[in-house]
CSV table of C-alpha atoms in Angstrom, one decimal:
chain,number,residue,atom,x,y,z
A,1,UNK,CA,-58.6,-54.8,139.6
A,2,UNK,CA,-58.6,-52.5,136.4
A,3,UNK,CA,-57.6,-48.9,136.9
A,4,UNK,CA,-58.7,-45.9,134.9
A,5,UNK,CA,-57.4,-42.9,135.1
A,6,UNK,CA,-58.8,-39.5,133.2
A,7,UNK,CA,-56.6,-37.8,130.6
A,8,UNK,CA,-57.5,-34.5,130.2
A,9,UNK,CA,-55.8,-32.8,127.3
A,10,UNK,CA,-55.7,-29.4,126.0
A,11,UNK,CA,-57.4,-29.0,122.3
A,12,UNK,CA,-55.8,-26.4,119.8
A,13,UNK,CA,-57.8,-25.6,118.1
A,14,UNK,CA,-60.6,-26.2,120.3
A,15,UNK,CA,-63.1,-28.5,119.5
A,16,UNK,CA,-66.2,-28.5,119.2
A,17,UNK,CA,-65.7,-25.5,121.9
A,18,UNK,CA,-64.1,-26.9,124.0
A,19,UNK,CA,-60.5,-26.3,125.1
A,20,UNK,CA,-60.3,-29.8,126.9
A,21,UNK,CA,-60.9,-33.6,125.8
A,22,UNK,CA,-61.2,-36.2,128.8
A,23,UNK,CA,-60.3,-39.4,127.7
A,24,UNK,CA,-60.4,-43.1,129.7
A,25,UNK,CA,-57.3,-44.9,130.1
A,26,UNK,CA,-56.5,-47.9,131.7
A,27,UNK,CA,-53.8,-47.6,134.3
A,28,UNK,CA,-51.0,-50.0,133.2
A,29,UNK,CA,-47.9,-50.4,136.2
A,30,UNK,CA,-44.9,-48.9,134.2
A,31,UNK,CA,-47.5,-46.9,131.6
A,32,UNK,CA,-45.6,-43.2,131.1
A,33,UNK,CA,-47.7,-39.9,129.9
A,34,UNK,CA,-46.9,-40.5,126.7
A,35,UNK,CA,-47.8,-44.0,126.8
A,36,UNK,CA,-51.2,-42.6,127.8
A,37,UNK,CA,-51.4,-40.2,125.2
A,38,UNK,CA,-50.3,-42.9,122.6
A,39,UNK,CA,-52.9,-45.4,123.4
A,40,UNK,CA,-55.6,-42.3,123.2
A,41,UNK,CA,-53.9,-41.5,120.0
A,42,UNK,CA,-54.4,-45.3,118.5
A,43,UNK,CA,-58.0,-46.0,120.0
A,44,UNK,CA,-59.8,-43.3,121.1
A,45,UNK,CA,-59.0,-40.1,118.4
A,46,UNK,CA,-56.5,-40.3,115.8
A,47,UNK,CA,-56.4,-36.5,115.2
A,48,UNK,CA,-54.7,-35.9,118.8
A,49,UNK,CA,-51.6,-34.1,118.3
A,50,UNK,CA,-48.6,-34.0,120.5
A,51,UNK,CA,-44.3,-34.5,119.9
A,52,UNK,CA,-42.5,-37.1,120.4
A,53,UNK,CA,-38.8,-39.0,119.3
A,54,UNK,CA,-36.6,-40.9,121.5
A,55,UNK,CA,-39.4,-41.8,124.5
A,56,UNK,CA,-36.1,-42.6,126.6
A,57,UNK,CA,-35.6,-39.0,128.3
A,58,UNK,CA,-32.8,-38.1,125.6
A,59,UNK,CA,-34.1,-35.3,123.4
A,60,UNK,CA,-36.7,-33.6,125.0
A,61,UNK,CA,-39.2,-33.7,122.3
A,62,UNK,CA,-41.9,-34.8,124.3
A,63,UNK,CA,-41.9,-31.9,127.1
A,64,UNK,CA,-45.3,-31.1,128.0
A,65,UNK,CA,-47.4,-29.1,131.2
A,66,UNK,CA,-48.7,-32.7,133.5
A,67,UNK,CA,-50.8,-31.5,136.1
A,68,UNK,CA,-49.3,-27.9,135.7
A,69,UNK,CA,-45.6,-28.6,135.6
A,70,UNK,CA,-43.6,-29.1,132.8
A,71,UNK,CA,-42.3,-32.2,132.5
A,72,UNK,CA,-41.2,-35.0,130.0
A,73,UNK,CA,-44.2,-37.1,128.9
A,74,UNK,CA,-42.0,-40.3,128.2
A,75,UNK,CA,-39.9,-39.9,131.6
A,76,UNK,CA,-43.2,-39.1,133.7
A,77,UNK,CA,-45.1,-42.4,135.0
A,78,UNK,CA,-48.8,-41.9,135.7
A,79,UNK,CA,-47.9,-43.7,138.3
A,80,UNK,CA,-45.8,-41.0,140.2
A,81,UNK,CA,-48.5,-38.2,139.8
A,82,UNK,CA,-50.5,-39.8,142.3
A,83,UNK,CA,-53.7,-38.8,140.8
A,84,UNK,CA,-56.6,-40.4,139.0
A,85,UNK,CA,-57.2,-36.9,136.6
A,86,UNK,CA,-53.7,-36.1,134.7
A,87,UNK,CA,-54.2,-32.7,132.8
A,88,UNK,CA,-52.2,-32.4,130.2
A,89,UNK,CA,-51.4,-29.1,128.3
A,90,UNK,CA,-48.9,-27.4,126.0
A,91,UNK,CA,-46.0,-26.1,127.3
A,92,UNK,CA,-46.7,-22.3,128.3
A,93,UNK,CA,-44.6,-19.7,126.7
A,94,UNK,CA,-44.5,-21.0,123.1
A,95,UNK,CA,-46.8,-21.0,120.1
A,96,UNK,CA,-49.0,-24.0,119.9
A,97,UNK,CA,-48.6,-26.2,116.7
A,98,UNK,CA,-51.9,-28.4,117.3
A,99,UNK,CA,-52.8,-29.6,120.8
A,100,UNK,CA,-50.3,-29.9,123.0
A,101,UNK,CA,-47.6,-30.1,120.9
A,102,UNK,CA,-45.5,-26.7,120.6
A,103,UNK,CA,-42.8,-24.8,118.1
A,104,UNK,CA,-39.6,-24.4,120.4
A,105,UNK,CA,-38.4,-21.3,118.3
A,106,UNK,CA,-38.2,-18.3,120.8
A,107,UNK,CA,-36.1,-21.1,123.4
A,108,UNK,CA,-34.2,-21.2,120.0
A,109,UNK,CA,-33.8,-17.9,119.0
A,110,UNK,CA,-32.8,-16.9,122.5
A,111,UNK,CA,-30.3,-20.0,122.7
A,112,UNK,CA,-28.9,-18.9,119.2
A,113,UNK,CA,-28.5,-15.0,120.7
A,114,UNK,CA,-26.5,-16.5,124.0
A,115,UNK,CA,-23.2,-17.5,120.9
A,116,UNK,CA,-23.7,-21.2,122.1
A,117,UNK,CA,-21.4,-22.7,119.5
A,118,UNK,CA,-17.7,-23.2,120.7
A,119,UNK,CA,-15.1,-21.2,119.5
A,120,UNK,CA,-11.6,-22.1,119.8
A,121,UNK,CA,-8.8,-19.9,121.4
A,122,UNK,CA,-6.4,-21.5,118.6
A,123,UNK,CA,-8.5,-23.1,115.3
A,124,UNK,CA,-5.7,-24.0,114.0
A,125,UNK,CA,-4.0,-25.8,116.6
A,126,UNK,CA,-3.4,-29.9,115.7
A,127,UNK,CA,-3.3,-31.1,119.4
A,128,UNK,CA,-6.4,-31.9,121.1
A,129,UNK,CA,-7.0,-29.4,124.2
A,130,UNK,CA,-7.5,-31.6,127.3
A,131,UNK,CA,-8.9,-30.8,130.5
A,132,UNK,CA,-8.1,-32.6,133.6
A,133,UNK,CA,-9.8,-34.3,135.9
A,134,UNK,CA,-9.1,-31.6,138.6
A,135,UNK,CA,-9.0,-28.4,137.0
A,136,UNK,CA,-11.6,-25.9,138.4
A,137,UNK,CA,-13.4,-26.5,135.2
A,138,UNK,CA,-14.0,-30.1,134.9
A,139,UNK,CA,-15.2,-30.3,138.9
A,140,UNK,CA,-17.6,-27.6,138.2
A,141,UNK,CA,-19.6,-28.2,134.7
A,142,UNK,CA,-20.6,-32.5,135.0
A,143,UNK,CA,-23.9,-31.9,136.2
A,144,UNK,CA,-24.8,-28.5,134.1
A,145,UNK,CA,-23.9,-30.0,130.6
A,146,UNK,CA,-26.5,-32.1,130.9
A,147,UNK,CA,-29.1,-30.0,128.9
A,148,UNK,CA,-31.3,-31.5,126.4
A,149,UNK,CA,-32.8,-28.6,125.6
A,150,UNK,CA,-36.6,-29.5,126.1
A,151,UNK,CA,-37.2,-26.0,127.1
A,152,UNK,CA,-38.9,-27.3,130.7
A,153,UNK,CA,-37.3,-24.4,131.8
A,154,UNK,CA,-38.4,-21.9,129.6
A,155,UNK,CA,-41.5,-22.9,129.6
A,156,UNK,CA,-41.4,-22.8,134.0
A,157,UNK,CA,-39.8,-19.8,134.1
A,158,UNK,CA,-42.4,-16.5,135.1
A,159,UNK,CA,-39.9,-13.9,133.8
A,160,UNK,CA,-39.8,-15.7,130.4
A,161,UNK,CA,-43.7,-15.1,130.5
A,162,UNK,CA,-43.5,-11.0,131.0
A,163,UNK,CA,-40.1,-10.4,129.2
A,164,UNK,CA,-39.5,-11.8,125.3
A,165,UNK,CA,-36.3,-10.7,125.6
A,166,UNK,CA,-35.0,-12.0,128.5
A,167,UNK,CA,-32.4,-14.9,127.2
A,168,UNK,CA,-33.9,-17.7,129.8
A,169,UNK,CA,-32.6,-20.5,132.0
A,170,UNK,CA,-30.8,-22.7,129.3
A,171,UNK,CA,-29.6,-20.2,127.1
A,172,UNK,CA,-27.9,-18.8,130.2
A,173,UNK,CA,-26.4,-22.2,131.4
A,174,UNK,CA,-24.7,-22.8,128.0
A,175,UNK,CA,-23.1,-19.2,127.8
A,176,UNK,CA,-22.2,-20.0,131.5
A,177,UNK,CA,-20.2,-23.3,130.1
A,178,UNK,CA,-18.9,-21.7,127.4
A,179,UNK,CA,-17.5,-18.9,129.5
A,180,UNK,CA,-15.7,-21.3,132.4
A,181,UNK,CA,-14.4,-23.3,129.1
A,182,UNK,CA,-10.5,-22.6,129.3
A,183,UNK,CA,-10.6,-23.9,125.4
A,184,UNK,CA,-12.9,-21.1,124.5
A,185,UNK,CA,-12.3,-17.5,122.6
A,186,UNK,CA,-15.4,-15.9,123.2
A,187,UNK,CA,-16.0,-15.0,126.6
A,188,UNK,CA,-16.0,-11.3,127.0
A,189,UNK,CA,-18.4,-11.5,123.6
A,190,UNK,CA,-20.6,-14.1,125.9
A,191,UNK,CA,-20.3,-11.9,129.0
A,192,UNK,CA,-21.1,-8.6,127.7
A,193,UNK,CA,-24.6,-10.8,126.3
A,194,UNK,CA,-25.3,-11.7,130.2
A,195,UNK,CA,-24.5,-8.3,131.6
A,196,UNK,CA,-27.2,-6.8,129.2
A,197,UNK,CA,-29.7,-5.1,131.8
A,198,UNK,CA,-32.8,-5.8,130.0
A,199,UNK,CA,-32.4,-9.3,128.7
A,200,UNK,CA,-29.3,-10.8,130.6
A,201,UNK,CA,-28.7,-12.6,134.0
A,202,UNK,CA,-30.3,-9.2,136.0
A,203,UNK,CA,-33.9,-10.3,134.8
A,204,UNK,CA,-33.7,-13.5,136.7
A,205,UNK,CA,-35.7,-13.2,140.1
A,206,UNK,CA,-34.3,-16.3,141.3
A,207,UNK,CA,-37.2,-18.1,141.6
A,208,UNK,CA,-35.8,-21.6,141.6
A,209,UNK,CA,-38.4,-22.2,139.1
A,210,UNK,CA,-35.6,-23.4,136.2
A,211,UNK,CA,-34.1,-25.8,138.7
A,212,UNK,CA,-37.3,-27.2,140.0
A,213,UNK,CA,-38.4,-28.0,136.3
A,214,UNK,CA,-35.1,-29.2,134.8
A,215,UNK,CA,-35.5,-33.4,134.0
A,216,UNK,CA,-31.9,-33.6,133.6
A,217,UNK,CA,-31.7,-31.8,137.6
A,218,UNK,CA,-29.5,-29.3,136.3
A,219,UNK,CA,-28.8,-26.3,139.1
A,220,UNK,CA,-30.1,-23.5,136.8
A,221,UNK,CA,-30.6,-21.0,139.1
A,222,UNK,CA,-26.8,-21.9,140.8
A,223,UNK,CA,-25.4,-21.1,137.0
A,224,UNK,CA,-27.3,-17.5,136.6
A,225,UNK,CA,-26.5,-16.8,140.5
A,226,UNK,CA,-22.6,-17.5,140.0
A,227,UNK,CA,-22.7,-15.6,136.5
A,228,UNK,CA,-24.2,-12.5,138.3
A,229,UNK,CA,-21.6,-12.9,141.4
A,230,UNK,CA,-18.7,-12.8,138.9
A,231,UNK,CA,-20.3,-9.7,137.2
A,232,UNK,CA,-20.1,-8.4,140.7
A,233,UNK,CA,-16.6,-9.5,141.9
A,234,UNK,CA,-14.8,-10.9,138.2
A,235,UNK,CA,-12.5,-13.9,139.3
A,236,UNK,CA,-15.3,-15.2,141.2
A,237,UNK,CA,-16.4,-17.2,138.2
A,238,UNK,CA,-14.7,-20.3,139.0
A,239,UNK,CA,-14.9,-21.0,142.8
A,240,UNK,CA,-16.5,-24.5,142.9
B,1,UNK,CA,-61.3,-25.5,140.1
B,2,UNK,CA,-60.8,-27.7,143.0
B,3,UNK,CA,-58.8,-29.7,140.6
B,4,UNK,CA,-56.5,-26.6,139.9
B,5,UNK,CA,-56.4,-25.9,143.2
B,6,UNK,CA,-55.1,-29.3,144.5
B,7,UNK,CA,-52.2,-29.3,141.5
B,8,UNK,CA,-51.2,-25.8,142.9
B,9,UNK,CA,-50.7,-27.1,146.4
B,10,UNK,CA,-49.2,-30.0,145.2
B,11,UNK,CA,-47.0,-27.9,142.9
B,12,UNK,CA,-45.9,-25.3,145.2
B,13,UNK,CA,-45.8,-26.9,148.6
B,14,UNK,CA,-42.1,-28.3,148.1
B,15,UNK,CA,-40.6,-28.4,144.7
B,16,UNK,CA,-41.6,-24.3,143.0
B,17,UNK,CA,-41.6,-23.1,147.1
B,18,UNK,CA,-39.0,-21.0,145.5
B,19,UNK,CA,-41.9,-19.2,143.5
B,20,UNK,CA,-44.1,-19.2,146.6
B,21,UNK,CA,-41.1,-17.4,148.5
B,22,UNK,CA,-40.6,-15.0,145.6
B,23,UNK,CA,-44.3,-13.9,145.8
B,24,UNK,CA,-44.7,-13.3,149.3
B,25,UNK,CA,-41.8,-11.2,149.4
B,26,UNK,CA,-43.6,-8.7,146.3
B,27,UNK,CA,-46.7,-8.9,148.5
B,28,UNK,CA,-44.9,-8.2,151.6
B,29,UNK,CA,-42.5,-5.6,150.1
B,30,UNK,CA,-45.6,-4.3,148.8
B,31,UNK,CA,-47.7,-4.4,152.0
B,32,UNK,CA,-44.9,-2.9,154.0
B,33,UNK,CA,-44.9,0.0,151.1
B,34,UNK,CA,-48.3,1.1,152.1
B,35,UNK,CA,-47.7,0.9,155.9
B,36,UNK,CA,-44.6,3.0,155.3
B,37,UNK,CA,-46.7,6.0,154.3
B,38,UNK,CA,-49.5,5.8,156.8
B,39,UNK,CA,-46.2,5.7,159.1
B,40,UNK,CA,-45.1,9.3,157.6
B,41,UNK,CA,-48.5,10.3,157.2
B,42,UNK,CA,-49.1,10.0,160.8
B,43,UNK,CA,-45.8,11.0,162.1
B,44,UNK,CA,-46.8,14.1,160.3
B,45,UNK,CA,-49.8,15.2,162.3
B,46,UNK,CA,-46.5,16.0,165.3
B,47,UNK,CA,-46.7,19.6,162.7
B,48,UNK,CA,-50.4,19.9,163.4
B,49,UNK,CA,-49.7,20.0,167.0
B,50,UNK,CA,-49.8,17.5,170.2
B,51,UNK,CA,-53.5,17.2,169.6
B,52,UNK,CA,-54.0,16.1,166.2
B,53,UNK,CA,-51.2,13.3,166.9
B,54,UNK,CA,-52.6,12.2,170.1
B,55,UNK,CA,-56.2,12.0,168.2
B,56,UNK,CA,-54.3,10.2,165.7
B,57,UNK,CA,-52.7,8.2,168.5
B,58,UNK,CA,-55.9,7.3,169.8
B,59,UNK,CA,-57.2,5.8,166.8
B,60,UNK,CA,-54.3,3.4,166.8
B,61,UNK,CA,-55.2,1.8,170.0
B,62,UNK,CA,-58.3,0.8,169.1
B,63,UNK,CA,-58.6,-3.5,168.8
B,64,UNK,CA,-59.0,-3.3,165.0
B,65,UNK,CA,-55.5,-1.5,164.8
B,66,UNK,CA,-54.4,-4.2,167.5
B,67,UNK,CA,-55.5,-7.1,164.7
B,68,UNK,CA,-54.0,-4.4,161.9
B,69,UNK,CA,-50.4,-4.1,164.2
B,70,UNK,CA,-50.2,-7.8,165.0
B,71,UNK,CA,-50.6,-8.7,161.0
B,72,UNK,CA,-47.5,-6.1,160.5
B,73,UNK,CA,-45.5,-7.8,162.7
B,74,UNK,CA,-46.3,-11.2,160.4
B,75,UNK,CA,-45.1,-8.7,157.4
B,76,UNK,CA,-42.2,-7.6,158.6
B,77,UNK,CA,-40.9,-11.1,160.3
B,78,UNK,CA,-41.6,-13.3,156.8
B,79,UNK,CA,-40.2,-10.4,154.7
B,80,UNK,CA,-37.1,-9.8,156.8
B,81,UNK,CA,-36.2,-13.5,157.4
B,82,UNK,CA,-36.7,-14.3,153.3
B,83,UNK,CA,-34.6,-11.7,152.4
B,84,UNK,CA,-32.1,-13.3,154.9
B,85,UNK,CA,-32.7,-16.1,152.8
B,86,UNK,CA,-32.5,-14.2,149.3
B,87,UNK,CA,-28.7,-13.0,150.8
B,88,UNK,CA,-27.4,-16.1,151.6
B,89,UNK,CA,-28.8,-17.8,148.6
B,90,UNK,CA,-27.1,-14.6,146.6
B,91,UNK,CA,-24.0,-15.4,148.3
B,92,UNK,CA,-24.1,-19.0,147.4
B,93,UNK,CA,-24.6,-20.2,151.1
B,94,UNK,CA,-27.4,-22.4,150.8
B,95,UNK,CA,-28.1,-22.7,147.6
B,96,UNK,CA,-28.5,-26.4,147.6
B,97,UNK,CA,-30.7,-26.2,150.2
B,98,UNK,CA,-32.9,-22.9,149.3
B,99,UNK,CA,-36.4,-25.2,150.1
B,100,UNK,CA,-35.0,-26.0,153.0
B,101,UNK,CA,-34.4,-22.7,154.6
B,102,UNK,CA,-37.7,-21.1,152.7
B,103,UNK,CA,-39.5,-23.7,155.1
B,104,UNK,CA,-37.6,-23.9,158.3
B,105,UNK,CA,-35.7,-20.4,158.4
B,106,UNK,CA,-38.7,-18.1,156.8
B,107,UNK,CA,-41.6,-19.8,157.7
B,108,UNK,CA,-40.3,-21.9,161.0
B,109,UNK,CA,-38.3,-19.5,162.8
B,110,UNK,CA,-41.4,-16.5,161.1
B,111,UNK,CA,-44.0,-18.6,162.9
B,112,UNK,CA,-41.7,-18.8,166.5
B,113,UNK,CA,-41.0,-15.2,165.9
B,114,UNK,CA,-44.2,-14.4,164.9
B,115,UNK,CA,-46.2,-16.2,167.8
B,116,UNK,CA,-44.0,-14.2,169.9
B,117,UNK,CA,-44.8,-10.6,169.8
B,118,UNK,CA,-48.4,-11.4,168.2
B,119,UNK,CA,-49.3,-13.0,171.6
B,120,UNK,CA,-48.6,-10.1,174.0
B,121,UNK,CA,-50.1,-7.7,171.7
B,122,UNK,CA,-53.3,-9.4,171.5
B,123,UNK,CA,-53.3,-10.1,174.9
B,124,UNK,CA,-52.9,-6.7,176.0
B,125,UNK,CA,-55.9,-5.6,173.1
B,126,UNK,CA,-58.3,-8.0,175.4
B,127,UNK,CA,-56.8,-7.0,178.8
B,128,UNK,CA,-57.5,-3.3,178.0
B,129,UNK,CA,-61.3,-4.2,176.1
C-alpha cells in the first residue's frame, strides 16, 4: 500500500503569503528528511531551498527544526517521527538564508570568541605529545569530541534565544577540551572566557536542552556543569 | 494548533523534560513569591490587633482558601523536590539520569507527597461544610 506523508516546510520569503508549503510525498522504508525534501526539490518546486553536503551525519550541514526539534535532515528517517505531517523549519536562533536553510555565523562567531584552536605548551618541541590510554584526560573527552558543529544545540538552547552574548553549548564544550588538554597553553586565557558573568558558563540554566538536541549525543550540559564546579572548587576539573 | 500541540507533548514528555523541569520551577519560584507576601501581609495584621488577624484568620478557612492551601502544598512539594533534583544534578550525582529523577523523584514521589496532605485537607474543608 502507498504511503504519503505531508511535508510542511517553512517559506522565506513567504510566498504567495504564506509562511508554509505542504507538499505530498510518498513514504519510502529507509527515506530520510532530506530525502523528502530532495524529491520535493526535483518534482514538485525547484526553487525550495535548504543545505546540504555529506547526507551521512558527518558535517552537520543539513541541521534543521523536524516537528520542532532540531535535528539532522539526512540522519532523521520519516520513519522514526511517527507521524504522517513532518514540519519542517529553519533552525531558530540564526538568520535565514532562503527557506529553511540558515547562515551559522553567530554559532561561529561565538565558537571563534571561546579561542578554539589549540595552542601548544611548547611549539617548538619535535616529539609528538602523547596521551595515554588512562590518563584522566583521555577517559574523560571520547564522547565530547564528537562535535560536528551543526549548531543543534545552539539552535535548542532557550538562553541562546534571550542572550546574544552568551557563548552557547558547543563553544563551551570545545573550550572545556581545550582546557583538560594537558598539551595545551591557553587555559587560564580559555577560563577567564567561561568565568565571564554575562556570557560565560553562569548563563546556562541547565536545561538539558544542548544534550537532548546533540546528534552526535554529546553530554553538553555535563561539560558546562563540570566547567562551573571547577570555577567553584579549581582541581575539580578532572574527576572523571 | 492541535498539530503544535501534539509535537510539544511529544517533544517535552521525555527527551527536553529538562526544559519542562526548568519552567515549573520559574512558575513555582514565582508562585511561591506571591504567596510569600500575602504570608507577611497577613502576619502583619498581629500589629492591628487580635481582631483584625482573627478576621483575617477567618477568611482563610473558608473552602476556596482550602482549594487555594491544597494547590500550595502542590507548589511547594514540586518546587522543593526539583530543586533536590537541580542540587544533585549540580553536584554531578545523577547527571546521566536527570529525566529519570525529573519523573520519578519530582513528579513521582511530588504526586505521593502531594496526595498526602492534599487529602486530609480537603477532607477536613467538606467535614466542616
Amino acid at each position: 500500500m502507498e504511503l504519503n506523508i505531508t511535508l510542511r516546510v517553512s517559506r522565506h520569503p513567504a510566498r504567495n503569503g504564506k509562511a508554509f508549503d505542504e507538499f505530498q510525498v510518498k513514504l519510502e522504508e529507509k527515506m530520510s528528511v532530506l530525502d523528502a525534501l530532495f524529491r520535493v526539490q526535483r518534482e514538485q518546486d525547484s526553487s525550495l531551498g535548504f543545505r546540504c553536503s555529506c547526507r551521512v551525519g558527518m558535517c552537520g550541514t543539513c541541521a534543521v527544526y523536524v516537528n520542532r526539534i532540531p535535528r539532522l535532515a539526512c540522519s532523521t528517517l520519516v520513519k522514526s517521527l511517527e507521524s504522517d505531517v513532518v514540519t519542517i523549519e529553519p533552525l531558530p536562533h540564526y538568520p535565514i538564508v532562503k527557506d529553511v536553510a540558515v547562515s551559522l555565523e553567530p554559532f561561529f562567531e561565538q565558537w571563534r570568541r571561546a579561542k578554539p584552536a589549540f595552542r601548544p605548551r611548547n611549539p617548538d618541541s619535535a616529539e609528538l605529545a602523547r596521551i595515554p590510554k588512562d590518563s584522566k584526560y583521555r577517559l574523560l573527552t571520547p564522547t565530547k569530541r564528537d562535535c560536528i558543529t551543526c549548531g543543534a544545540c545552539f539552535a535548542a538552547c532557550s538562553i541562546v534565544g534571550m542572550n546574544d552574548h552568551y557563548l552557547g553549548p558547543a563553544a563551551i564544550n570545545k573550550a572545556f577540551l581545550r582546557i583538560l588538554d594537558p598539551r595545551d597553553a591557553a587555559r587560564e586565557e580559555r577560563v577567564k572566557i567561561l568565568d565571564r558573568s554575562l556570557d560565560g558558563v553562569w548563563r546556562c540554566h541547565t536545561q538539558f536542552n544542548c544534550t537532548a538536541a546533540c546528534p552526535r549525543n554529546i553530554d553538553v550540559t555535563d561539560s558546562i556543569v563540570r566547567i562551573k564546579r571547577a570555577l567553584l572548587w579549581p582541581g575539580r576539573l578532572l574527576k572523571p | 494548533m492541535k498539530l503544535y500541540l501534539r509535537q510539544a507533548v511529544r517533544k517535552y514528555r521525555w527527551q527536553y523534560s529538562g526544559m519542562v523541569a526548568w519552567f515549573i520551577q520559574r512558575a513555582t519560584g514565582l508562585l511561591l513569591l506571591f504567596y510569600l507576601f500575602l504570608h507577611v501581609e497577613t502576619i502583619s495584621k498581629l500589629s492591628q490587633g487580635p481582631v483584625a488577624f482573627d478576621a483575617a484568620m477567618a477568611t482563610f478557612s473558608s473552602p476556596l482558601f482550602k482549594l487555594l492551601e491544597i494547590a500550595l502544598l502542590g507548589t511547594v512539594v514540586l518546587h522543593a523536590l526539583n530543586g533536590i533534583r537541580i542540587t544533585l544534578v549540580d553536584l554531578d550525582i545523577g547527571m546521566k539520569k536527570q529525566r529519570h529523577l525529573f519523573w520519578w523523584v519530582t513528579v513521582g514521589i511530588g504526586i505521593l507527597v502531594f496526595l498526602a496532605g492534599a487529602i486530609p485537607i480537603f477532607l477536613d474543608a467538606v467535614l466542616k461544610v
